[in-house]
Short mmCIF file of C-alpha atoms in Angstrom, two decimals:
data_model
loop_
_atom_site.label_atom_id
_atom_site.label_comp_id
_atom_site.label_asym_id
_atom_site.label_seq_id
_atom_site.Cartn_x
_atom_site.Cartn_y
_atom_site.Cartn_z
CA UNK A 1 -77.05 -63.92 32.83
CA UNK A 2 -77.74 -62.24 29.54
CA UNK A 3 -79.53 -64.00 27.24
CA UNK A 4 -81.67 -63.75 23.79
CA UNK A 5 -84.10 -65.87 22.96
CA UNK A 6 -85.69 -65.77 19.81
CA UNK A 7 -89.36 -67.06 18.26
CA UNK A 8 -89.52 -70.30 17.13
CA UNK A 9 -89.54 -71.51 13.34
CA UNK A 10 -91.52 -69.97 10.11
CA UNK A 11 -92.74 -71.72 7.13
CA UNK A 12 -93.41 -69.30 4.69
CA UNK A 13 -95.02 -68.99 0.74
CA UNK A 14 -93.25 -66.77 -1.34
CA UNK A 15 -93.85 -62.98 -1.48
CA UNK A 16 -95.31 -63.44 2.57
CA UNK A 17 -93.81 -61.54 5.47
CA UNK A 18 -91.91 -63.05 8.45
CA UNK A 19 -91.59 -61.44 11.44
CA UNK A 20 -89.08 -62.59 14.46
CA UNK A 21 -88.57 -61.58 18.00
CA UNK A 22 -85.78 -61.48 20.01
CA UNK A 23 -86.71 -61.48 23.57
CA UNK A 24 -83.92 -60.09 25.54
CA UNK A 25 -83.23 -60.96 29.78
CA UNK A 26 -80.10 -60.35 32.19
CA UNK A 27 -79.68 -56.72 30.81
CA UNK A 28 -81.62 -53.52 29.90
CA UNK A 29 -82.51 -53.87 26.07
CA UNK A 30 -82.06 -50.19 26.04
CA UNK A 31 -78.53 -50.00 26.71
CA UNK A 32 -77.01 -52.12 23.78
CA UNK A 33 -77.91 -51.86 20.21
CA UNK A 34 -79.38 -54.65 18.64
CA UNK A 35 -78.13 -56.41 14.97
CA UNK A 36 -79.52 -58.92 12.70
CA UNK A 37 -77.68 -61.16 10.95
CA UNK A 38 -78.65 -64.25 8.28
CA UNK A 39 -77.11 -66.97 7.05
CA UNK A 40 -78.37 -69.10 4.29
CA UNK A 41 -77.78 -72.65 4.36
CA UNK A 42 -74.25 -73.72 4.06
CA UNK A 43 -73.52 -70.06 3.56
CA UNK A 44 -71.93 -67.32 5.36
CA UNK A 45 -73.12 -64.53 7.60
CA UNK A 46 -74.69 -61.46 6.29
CA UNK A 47 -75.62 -57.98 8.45
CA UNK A 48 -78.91 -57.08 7.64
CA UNK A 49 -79.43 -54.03 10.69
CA UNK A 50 -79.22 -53.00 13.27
CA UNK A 51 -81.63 -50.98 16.07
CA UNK A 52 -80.76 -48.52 18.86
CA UNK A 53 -83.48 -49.82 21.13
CA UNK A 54 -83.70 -46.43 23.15
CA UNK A 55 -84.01 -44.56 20.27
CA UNK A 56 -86.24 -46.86 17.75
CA UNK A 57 -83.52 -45.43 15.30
CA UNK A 58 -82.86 -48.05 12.78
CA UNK A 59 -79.93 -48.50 10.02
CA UNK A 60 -80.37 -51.35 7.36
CA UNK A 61 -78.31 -52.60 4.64
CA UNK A 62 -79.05 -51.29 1.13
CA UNK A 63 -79.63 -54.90 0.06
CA UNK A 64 -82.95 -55.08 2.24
CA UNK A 65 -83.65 -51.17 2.74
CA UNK A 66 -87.66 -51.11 1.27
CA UNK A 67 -88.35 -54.78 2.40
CA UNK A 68 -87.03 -54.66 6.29
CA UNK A 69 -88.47 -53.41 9.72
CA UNK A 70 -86.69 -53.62 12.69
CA UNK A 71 -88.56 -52.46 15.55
CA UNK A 72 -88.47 -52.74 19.64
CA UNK A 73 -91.05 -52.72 22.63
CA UNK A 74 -89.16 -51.71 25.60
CA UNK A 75 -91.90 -53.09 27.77
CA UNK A 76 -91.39 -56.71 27.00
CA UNK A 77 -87.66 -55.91 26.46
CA UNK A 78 -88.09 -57.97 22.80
CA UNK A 79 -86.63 -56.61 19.49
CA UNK A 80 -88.28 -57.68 15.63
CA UNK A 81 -87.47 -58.24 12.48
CA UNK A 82 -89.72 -58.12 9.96
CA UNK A 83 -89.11 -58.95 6.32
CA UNK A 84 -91.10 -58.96 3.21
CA UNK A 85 -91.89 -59.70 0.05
CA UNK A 86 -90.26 -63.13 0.52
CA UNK A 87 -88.23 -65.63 -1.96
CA UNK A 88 -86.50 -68.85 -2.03
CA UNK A 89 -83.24 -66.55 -1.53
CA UNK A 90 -84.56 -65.48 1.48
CA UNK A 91 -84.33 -69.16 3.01
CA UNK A 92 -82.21 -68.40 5.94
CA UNK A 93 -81.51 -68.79 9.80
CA UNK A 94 -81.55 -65.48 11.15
CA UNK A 95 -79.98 -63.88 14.38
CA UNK A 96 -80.22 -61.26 16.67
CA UNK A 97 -77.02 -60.30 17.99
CA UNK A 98 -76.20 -57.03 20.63
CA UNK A 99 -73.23 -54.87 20.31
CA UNK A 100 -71.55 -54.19 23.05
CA UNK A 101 -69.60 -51.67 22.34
CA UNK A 102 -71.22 -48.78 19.81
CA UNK A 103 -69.51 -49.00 16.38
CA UNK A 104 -66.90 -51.75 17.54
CA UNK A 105 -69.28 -54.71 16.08
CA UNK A 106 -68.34 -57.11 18.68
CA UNK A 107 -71.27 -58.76 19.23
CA UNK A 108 -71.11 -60.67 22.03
CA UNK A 109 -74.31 -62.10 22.83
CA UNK A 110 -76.18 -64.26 19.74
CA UNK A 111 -80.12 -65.24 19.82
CA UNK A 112 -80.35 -69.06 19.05
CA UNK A 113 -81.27 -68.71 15.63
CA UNK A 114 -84.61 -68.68 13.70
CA UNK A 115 -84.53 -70.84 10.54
CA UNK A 116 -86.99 -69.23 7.79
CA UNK A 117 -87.97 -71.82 5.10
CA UNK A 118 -89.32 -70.14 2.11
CA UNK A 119 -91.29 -72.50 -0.23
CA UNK A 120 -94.56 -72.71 -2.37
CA UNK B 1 -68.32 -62.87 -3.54
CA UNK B 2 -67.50 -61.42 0.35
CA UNK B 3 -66.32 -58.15 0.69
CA UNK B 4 -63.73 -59.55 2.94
CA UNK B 5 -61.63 -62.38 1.68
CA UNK B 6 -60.78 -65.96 4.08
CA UNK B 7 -59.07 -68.98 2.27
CA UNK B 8 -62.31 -71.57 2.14
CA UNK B 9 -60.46 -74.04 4.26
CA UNK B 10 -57.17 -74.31 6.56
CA UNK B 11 -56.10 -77.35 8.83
CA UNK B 12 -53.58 -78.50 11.31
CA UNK B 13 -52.86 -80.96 13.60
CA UNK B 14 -53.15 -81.28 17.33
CA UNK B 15 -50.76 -78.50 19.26
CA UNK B 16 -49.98 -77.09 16.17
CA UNK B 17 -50.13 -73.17 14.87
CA UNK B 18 -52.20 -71.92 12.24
CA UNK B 19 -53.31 -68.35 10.73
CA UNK B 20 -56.44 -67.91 9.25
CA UNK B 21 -56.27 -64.83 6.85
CA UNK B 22 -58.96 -62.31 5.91
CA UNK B 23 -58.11 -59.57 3.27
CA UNK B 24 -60.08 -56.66 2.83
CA UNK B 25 -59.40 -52.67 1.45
CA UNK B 26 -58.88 -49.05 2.46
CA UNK B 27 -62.45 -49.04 2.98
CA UNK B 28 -63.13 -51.83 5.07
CA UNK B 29 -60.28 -53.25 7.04
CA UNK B 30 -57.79 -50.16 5.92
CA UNK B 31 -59.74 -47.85 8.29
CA UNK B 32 -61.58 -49.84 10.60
CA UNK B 33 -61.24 -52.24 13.13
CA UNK B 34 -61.53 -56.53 12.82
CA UNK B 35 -63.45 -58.64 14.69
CA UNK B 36 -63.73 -62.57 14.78
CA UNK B 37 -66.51 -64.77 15.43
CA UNK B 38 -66.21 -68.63 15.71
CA UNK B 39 -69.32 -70.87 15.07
CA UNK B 40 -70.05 -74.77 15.48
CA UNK B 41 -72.40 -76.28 13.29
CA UNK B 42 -76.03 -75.53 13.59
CA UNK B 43 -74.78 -72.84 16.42
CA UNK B 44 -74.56 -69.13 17.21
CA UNK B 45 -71.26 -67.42 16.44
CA UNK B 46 -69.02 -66.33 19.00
CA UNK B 47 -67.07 -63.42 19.67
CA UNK B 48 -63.39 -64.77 19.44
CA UNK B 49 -61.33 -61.09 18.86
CA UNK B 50 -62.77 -57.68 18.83
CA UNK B 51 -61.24 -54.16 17.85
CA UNK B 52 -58.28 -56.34 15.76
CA UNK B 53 -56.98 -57.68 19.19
CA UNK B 54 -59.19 -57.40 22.30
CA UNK B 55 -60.26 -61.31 23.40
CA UNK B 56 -63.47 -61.10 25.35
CA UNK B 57 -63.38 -62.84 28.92
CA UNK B 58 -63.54 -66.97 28.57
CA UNK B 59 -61.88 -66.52 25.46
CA UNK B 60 -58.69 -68.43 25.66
CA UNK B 61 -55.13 -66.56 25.15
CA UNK B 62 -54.25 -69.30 22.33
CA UNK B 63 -56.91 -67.40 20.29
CA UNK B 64 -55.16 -63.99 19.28
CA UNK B 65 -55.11 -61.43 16.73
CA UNK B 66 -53.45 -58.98 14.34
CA UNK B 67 -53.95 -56.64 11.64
CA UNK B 68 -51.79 -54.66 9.17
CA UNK B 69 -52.80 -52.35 6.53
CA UNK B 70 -55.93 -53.77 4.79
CA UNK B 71 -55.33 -57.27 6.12
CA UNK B 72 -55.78 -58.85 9.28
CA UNK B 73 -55.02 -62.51 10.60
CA UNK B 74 -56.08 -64.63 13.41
CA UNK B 75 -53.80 -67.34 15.10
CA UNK B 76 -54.93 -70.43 17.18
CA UNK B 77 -51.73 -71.68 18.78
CA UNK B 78 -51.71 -75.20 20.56
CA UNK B 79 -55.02 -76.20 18.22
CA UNK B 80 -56.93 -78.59 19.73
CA UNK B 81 -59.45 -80.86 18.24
CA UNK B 82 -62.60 -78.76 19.93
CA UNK B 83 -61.16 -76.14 17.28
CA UNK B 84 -62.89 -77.37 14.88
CA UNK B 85 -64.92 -74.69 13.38
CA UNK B 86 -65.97 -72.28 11.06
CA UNK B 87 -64.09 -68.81 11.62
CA UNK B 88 -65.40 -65.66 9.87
CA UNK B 89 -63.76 -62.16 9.84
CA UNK B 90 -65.90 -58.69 9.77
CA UNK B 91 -65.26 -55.53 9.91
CA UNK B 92 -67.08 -52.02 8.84
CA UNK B 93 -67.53 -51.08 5.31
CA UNK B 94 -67.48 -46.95 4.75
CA UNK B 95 -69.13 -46.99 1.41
CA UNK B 96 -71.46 -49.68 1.87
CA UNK B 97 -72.53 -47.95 5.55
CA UNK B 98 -72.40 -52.01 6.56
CA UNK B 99 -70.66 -54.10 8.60
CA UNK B 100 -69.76 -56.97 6.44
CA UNK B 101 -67.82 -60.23 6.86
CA UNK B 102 -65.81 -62.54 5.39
CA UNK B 103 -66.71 -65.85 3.24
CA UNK B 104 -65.70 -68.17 6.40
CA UNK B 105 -62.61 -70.36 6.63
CA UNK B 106 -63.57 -74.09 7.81
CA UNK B 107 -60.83 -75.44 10.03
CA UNK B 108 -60.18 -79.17 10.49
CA UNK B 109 -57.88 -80.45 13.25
CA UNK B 110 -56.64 -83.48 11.37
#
């Protein structure tokens, strides 16, 4: 059965990088793109990427474009996010989230979540 | 401030109807498609409707959708109090090159 399973939770000072995996099994990682979403506490959901894991091609939302890195290794079949430059804004639980259908956005399989706590 | 509009909150009780609705514009839900994703606390959303309409398998048929013009609306007929959730809209943005989504709507099942 597909599944994602992400890395665990990060504790981080401000203006440190964070970088989260997304470790996917049941299903090629190559075959389905690859999102990541956020949500702050009590807050709603926000796209941040997204990855074509054949490809390494990447598309990010101007809001993070500079300050995000999504990348891949096909061999462990596990996708990352990496983000920078870190603030108390960035407090968050992120996702990883595939898309089954290219351009459709139904993403149909979630990671658990990773909470990111961003604190001095 | 979403892209996408949802009323904050919406309730109903047991068996009952309700529409959760999620405005958008001509660049967003005017010329692309709506999806809905359900989440529990402290959960993963779920896919609930894709491409305005589609319901993925396991998905029951008292979850449905619609859409019309820059507007789209999703329905849970016969709500029951497992229900209970957060609902979000989403749908592409052409200018922004982003998918984005809407505020949430929490629904209680009084």
């Amino acid at each position: 059965q597909v599944q994602l399973v992400q890395s665990g939770t990060e504790v981080k000072k401000p203006g440190a990088s964070v970088k989260v995996s997304c470790k996917a099994s049941g299903y090629r990682l190559t075959d389905y793109y690859m999102h990541w979403v956020r949500q702050a506490p009590g807050q709603g959901l926000e796209w941040m990427g997204m990855i074509n894991p054949d490809s390494g091609a990447t598309d990010y939302a101007q809001k993070f474009q500079g300050r995000v890195t999504m990348t891949r290794d096909t061999s462990t079949s596990t996708a990352y996010m990496e983000l920078s430059g870190l603030t108390s804004d960035d407090t968050a639980g992120y996702f990883c989230a595939r898309e089954f259908n290219y351009g459709a956005g139904n993403f149909d399989f979630w990671g658990q979540g990773t909470l990111v706590t961003v604190s001095s | 401030q979403s892209v996408l509009t949802q009323p904050p909150s919406a309730s109903g009780t047991p068996g009952q109807r309700v529409t959760i609705s999620c405005s958008g514009s001509s660049s967003t839900i005017g010329s692309n498609t709506v999806n809905w994703y359900q989440q529990f606390p402290g959960t993963a959303p779920k896919l609930l409707i894709y491409r305005n309409i589609q319901r993925p398998s396991g998905v029951p048929d008292r979850f449905s959708g619609s859409k019309s013009g820059t507007s789209a609306s999703l329905a849970i007929s016969g709500l029951q109090s497992e229900d209970e959730a957060d609902y979000y809209c989403a749908s592409w943005h052409d200018s922004l090159n982003a998918w984005v989504f809407g505020g949430g709507t929490k629904l209680t099942v009084l």
